Short mmCIF file of N, CA, C and O in Angstrom, two decimals:
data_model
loop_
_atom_site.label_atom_id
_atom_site.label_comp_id
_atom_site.label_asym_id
_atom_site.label_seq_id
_atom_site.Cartn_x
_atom_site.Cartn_y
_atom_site.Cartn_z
N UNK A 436 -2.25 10.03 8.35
CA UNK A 436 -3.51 10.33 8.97
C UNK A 436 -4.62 10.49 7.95
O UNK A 436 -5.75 10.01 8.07
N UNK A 437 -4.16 11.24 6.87
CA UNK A 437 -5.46 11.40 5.84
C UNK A 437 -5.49 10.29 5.37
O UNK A 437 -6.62 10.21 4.87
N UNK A 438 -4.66 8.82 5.11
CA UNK A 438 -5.18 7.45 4.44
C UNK A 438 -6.42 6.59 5.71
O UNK A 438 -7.47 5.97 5.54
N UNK A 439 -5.56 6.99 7.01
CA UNK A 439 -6.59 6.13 7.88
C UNK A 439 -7.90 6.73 7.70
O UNK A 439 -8.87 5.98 7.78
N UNK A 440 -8.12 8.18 7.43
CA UNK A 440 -9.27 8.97 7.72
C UNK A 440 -10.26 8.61 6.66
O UNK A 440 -11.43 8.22 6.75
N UNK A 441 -9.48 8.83 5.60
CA UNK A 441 -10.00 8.00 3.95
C UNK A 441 -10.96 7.10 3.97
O UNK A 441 -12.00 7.19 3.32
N UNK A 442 -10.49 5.58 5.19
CA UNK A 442 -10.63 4.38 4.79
C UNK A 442 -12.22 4.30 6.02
O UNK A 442 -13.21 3.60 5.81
N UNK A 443 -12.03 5.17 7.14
CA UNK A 443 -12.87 5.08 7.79
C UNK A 443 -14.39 6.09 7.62
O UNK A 443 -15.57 5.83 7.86
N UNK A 444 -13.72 7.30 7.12
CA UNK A 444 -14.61 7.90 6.08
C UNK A 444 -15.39 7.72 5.59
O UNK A 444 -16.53 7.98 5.98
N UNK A 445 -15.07 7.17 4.44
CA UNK A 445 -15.30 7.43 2.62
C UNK A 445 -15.92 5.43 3.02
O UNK A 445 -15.73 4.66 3.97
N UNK A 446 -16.82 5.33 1.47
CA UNK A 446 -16.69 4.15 1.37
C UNK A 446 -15.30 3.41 0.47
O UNK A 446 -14.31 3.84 -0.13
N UNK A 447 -15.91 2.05 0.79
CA UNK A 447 -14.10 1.73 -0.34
C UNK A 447 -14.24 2.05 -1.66
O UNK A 447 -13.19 2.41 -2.19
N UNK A 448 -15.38 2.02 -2.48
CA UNK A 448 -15.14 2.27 -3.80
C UNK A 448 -14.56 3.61 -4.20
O UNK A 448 -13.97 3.84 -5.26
N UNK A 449 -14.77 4.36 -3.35
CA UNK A 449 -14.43 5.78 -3.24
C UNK A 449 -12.53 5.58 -2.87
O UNK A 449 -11.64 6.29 -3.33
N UNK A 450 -12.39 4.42 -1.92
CA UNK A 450 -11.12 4.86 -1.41
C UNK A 450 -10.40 4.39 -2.55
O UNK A 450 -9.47 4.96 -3.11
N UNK A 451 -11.08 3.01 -2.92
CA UNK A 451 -10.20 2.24 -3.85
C UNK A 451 -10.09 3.16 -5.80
O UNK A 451 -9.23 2.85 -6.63
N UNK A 452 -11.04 4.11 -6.00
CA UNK A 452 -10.63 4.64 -7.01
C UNK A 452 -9.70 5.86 -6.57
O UNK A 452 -9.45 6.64 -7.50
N UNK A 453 -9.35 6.06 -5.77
CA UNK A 453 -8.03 7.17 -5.45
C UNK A 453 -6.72 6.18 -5.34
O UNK A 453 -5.65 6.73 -5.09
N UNK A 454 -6.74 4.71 -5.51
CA UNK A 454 -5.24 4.57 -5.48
C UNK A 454 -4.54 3.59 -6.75
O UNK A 454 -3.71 2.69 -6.90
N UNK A 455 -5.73 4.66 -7.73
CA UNK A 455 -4.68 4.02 -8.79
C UNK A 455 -5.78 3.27 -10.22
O UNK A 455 -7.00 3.10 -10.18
N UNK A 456 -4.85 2.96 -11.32
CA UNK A 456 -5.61 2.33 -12.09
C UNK A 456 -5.25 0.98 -11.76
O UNK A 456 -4.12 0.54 -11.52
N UNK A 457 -7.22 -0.10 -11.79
CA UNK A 457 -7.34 -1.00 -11.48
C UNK A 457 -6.82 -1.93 -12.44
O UNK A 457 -6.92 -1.56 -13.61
N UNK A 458 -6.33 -2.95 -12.25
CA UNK A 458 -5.64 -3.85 -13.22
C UNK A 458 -4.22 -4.08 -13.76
O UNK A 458 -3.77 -5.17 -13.42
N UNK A 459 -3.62 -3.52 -14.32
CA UNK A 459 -2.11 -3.96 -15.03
C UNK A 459 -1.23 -3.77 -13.66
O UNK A 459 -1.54 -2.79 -12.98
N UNK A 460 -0.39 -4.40 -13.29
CA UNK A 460 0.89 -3.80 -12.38
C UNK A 460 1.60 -3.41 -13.28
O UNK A 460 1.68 -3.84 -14.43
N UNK A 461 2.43 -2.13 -12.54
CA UNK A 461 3.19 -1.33 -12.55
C UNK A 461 4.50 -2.17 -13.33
O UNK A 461 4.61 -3.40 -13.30
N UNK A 462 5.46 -1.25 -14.01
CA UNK A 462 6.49 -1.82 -14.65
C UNK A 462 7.49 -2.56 -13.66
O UNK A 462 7.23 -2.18 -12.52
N UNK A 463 8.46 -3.41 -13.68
CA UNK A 463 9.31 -4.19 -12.98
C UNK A 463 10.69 -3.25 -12.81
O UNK A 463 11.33 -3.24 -11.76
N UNK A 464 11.01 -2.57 -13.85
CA UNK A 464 12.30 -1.47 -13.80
C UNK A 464 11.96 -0.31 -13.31
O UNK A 464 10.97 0.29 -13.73
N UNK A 465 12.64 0.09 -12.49
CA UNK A 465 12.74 1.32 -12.21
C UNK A 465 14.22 1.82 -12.07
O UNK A 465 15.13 1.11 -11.65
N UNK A 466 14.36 3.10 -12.48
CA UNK A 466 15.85 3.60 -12.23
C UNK A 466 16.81 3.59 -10.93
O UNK A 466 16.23 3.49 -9.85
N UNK A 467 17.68 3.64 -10.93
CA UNK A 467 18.45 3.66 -9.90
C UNK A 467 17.72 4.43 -8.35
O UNK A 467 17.20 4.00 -7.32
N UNK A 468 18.15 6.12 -9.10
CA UNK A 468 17.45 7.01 -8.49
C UNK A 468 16.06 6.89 -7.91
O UNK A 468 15.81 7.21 -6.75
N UNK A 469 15.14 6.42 -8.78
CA UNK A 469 13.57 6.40 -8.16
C UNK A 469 13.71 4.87 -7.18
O UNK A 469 13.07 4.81 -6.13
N UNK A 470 14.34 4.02 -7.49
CA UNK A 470 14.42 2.96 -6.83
C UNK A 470 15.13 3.61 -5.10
O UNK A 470 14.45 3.36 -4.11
N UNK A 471 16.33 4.31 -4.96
CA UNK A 471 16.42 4.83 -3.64
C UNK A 471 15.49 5.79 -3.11
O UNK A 471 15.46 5.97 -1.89
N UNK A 472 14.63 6.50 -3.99
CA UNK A 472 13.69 7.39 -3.43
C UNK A 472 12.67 6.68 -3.00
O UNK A 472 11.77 7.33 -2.47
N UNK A 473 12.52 5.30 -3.08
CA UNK A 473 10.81 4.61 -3.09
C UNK A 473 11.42 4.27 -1.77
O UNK A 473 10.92 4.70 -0.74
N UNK A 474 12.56 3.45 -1.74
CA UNK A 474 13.10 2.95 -0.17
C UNK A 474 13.27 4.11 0.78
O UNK A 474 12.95 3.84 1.93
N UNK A 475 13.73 5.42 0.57
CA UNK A 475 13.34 6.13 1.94
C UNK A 475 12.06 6.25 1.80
O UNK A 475 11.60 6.05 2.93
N UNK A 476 11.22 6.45 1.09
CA UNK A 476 9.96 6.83 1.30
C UNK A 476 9.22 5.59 1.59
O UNK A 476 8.26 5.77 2.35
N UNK A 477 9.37 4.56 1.25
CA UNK A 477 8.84 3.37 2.41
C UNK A 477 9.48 2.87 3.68
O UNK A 477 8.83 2.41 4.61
N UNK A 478 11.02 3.00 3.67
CA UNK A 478 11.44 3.81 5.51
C UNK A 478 10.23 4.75 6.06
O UNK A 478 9.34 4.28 6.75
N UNK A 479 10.27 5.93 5.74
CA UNK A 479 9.63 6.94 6.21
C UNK A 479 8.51 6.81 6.94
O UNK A 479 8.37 7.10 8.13
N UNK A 480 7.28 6.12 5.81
CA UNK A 480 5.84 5.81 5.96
C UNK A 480 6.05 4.68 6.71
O UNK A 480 5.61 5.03 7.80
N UNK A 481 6.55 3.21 6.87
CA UNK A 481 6.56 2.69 8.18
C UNK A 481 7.07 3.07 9.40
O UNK A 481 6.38 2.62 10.31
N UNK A 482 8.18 3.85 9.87
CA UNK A 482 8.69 4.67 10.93
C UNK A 482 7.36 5.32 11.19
O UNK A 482 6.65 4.82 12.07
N UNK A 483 6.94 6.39 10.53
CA UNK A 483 5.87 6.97 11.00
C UNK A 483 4.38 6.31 11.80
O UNK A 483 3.54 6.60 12.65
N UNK A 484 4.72 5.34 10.94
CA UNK A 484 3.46 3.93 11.36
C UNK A 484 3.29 3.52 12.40
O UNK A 484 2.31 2.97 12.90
N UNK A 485 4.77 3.92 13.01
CA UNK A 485 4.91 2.98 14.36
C UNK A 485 4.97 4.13 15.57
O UNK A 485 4.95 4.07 16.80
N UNK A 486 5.05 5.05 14.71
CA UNK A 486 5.06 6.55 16.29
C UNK A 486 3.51 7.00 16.02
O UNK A 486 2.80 7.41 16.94
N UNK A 487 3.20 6.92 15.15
CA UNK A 487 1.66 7.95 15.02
C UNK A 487 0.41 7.40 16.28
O UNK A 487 0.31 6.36 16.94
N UNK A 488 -0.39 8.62 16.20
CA UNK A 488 -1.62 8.34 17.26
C UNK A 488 -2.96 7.70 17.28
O UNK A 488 -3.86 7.53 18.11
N UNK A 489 -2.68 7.34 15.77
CA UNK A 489 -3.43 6.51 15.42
C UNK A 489 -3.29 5.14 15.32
O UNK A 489 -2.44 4.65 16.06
N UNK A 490 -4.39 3.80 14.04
CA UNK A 490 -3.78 3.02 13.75
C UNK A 490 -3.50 2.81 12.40
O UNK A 490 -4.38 2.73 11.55
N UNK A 491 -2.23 2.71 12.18
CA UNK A 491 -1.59 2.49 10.80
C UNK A 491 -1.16 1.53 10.38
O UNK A 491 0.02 1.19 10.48
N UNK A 492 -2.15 0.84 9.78
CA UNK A 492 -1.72 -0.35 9.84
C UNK A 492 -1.62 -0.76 8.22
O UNK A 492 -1.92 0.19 7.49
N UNK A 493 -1.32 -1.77 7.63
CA UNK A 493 -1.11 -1.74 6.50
C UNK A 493 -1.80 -1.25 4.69
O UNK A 493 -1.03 -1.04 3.76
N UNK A 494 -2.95 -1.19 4.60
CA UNK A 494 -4.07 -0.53 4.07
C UNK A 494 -3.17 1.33 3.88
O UNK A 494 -2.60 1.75 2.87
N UNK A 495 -3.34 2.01 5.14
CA UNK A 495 -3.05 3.56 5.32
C UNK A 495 -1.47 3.37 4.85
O UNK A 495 -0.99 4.04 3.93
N UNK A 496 -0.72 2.36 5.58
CA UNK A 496 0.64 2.55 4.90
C UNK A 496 1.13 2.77 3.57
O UNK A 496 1.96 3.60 3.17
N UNK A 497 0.28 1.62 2.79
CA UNK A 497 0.37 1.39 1.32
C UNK A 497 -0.18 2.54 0.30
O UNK A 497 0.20 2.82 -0.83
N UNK A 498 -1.41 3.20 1.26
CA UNK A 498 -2.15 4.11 0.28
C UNK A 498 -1.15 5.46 0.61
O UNK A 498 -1.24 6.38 -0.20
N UNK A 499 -0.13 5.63 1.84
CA UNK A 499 0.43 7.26 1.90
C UNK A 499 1.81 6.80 1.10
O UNK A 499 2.54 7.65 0.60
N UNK A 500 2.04 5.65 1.05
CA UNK A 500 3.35 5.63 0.27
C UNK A 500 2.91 5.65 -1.16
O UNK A 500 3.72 6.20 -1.90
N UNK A 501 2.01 5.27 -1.65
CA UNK A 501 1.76 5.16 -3.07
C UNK A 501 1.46 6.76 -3.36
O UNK A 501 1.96 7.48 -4.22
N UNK A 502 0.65 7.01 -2.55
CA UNK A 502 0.73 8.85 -2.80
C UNK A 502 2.02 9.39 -3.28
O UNK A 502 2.36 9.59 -4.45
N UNK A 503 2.69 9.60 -2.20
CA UNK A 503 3.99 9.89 -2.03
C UNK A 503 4.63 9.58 -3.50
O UNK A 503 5.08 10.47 -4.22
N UNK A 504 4.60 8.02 -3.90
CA UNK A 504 5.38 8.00 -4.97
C UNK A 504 4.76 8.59 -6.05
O UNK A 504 5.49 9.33 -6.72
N UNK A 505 3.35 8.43 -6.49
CA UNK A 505 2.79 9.18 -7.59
C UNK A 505 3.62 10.68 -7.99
O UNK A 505 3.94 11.23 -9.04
N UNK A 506 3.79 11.01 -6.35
CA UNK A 506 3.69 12.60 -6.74
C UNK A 506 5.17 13.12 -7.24
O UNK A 506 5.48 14.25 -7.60
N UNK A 507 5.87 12.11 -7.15
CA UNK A 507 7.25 11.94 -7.77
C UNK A 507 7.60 11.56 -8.81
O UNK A 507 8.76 11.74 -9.18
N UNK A 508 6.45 10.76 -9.76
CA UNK A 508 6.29 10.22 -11.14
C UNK A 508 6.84 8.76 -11.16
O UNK A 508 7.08 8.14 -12.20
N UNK A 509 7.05 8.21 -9.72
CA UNK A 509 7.90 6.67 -9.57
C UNK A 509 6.39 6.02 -9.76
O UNK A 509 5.33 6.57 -9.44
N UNK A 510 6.56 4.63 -10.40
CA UNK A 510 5.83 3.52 -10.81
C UNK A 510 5.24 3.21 -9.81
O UNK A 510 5.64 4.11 -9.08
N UNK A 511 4.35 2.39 -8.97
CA UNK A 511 4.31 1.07 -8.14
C UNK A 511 3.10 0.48 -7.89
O UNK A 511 2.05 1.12 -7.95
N UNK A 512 3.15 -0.47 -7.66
CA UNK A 512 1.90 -1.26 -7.65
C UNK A 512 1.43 -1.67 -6.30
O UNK A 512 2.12 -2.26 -5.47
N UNK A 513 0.18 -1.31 -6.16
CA UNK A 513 -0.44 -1.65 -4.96
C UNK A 513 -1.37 -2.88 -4.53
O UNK A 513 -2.52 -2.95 -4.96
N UNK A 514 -0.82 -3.95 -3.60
CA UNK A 514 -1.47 -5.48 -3.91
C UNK A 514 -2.62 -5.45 -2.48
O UNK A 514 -2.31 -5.00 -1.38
N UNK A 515 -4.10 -6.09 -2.86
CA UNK A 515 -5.02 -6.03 -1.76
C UNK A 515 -5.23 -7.97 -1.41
O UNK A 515 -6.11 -8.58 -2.03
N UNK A 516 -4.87 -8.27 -1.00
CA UNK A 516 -5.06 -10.13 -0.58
C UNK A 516 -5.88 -10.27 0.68
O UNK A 516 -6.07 -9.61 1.69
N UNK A 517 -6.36 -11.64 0.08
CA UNK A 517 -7.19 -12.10 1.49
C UNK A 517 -6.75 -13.85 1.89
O UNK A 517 -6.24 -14.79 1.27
N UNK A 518 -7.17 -13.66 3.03
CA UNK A 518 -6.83 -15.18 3.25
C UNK A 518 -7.79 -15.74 4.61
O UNK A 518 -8.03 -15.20 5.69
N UNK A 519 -8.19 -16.97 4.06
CA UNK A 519 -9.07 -17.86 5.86
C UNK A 519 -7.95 -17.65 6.78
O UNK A 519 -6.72 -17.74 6.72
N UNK A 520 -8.97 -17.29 7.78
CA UNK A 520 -8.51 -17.17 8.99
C UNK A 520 -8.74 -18.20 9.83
O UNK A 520 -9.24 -19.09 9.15
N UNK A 521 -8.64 -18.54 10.95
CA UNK A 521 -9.93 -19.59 12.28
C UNK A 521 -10.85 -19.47 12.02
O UNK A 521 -11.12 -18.35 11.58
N UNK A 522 -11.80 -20.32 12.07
CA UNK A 522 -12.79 -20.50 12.55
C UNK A 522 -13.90 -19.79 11.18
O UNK A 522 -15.11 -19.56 11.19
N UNK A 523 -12.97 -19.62 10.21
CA UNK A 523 -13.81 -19.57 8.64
C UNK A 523 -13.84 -17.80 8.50
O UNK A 523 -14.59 -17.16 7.75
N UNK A 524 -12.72 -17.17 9.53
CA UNK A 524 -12.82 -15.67 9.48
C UNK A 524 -11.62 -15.08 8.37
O UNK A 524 -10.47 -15.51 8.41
N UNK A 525 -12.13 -13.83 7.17
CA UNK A 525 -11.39 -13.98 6.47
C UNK A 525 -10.13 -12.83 6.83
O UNK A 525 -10.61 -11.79 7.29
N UNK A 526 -9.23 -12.82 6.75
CA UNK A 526 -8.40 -11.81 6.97
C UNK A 526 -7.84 -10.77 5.30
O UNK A 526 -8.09 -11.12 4.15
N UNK A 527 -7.26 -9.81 5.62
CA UNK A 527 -6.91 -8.49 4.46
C UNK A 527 -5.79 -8.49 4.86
O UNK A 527 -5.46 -8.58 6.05
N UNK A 528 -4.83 -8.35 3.58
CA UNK A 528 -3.84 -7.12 3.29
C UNK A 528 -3.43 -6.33 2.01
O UNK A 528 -3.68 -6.33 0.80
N UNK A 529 -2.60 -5.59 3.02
CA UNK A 529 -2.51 -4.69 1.51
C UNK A 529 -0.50 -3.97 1.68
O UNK A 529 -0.04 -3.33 2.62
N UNK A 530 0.33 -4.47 0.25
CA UNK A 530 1.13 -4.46 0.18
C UNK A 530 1.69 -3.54 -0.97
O UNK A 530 1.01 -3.69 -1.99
N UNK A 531 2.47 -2.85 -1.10
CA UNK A 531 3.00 -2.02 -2.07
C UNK A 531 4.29 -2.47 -2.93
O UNK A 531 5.20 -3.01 -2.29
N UNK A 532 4.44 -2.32 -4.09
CA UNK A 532 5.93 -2.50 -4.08
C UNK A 532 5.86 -1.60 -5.21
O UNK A 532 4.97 -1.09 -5.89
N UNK A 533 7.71 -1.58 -5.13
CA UNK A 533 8.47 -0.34 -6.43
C UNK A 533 9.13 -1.48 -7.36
O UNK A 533 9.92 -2.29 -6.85
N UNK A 534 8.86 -1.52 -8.47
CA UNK A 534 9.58 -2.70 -8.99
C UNK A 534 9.97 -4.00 -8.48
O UNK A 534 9.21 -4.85 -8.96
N UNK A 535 10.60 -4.37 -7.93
CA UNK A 535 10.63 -5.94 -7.54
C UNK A 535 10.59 -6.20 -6.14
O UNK A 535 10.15 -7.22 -5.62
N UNK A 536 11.36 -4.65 -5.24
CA UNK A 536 11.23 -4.16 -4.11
C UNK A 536 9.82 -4.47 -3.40
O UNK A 536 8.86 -4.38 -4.16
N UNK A 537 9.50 -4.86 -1.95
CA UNK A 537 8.24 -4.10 -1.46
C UNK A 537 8.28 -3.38 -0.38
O UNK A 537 8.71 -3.86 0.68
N UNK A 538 7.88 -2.24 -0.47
CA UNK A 538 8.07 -0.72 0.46
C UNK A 538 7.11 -0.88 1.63
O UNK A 538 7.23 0.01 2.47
N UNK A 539 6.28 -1.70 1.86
CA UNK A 539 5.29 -2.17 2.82
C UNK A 539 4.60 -2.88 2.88
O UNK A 539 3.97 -2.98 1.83
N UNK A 540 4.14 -3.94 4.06
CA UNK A 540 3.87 -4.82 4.12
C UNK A 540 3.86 -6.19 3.34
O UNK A 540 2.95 -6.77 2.74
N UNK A 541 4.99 -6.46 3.53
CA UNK A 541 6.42 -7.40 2.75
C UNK A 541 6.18 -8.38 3.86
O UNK A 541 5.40 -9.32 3.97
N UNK A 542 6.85 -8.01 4.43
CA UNK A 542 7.01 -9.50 5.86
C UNK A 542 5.76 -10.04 5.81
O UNK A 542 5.93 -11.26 5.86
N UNK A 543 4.12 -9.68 5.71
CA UNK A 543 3.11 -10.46 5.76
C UNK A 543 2.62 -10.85 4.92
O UNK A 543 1.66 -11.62 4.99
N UNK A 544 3.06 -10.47 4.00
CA UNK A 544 2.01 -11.12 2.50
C UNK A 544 2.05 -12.48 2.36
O UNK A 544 1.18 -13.14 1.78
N UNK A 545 3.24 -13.02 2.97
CA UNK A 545 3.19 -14.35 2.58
C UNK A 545 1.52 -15.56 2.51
O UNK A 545 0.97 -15.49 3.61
N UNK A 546 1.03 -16.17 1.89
CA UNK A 546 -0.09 -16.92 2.34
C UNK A 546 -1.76 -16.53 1.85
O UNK A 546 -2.83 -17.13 1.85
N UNK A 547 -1.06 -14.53 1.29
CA UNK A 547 -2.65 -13.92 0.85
C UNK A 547 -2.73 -14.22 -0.44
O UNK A 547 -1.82 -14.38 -1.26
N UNK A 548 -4.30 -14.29 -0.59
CA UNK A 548 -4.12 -14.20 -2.39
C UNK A 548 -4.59 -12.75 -2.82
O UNK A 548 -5.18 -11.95 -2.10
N UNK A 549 -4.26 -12.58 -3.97
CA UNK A 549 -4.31 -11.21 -4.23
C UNK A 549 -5.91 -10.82 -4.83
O UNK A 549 -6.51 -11.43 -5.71
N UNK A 550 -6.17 -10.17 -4.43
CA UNK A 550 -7.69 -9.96 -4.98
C UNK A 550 -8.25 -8.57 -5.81
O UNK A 550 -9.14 -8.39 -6.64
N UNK A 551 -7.46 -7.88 -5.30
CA UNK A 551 -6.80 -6.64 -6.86
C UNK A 551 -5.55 -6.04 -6.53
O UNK A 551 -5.03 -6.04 -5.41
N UNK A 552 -4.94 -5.35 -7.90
CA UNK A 552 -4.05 -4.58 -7.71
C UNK A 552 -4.08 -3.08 -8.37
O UNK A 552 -4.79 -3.06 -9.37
N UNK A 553 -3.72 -2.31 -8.18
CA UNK A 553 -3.46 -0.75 -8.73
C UNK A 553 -2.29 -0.56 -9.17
O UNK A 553 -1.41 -1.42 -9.11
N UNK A 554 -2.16 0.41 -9.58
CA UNK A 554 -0.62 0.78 -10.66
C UNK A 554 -1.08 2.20 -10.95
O UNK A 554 -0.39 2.94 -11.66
#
């Protein structure tokens, strides 16, 4: 709830300097351990995605899981892509991953190009 509130809030430069430093991705290794902690915690944050009263849609997903992992000291990199849509309309996403893993919005990235990332 506080990422959707963030995004509708705040402007983006504001949202986009809370999730992270702009530029390098995140390392490719991660440990065993932080590697099963990133997968429940990207279980978690999509389950929740899909019961909440709001809309959670990929943007809020990526920014409460990347929270989440910060506050655990796990790595991950946060990807923002765009792509033409119909009729010359452009479409967004925004995808997370823990090392090679991606903890959200995986199934759609296919087709975006990436237009920044955080770490």
């Amino acid at each position: 709830g506080v990422a959707r509130l963030a995004i509708l809030v705040f402007p983006f430069a504001w949202v986009a300097s809370h999730l992270g430093r702009s530029g390098p991705r995140a390392p490719q290794e991660v440990s065993a351990s932080q590697a099963a902690m990133a997968d429940r915690i990207g279980w978690a944050v999509r389950a929740a995605s899909r019961v909440s009263p709001w809309k959670s849609n990929c943007l809020p997903q990526a920014m409460t899981a990347r929270w989440l992992l910060r506050r655990r000291g796990i790595p991950c990199t946060l990807y923002l892509g765009v792509r033409r849509g119909l009729l010359a309309s452009m479409k967004a996403h925004a995808w997370l991953k823990c090392g090679s893993v991606c903890l959200t919005g995986g199934d759609e990235r296919a087709g975006f190009a990436v237009v920044a990332v955080f770490s």
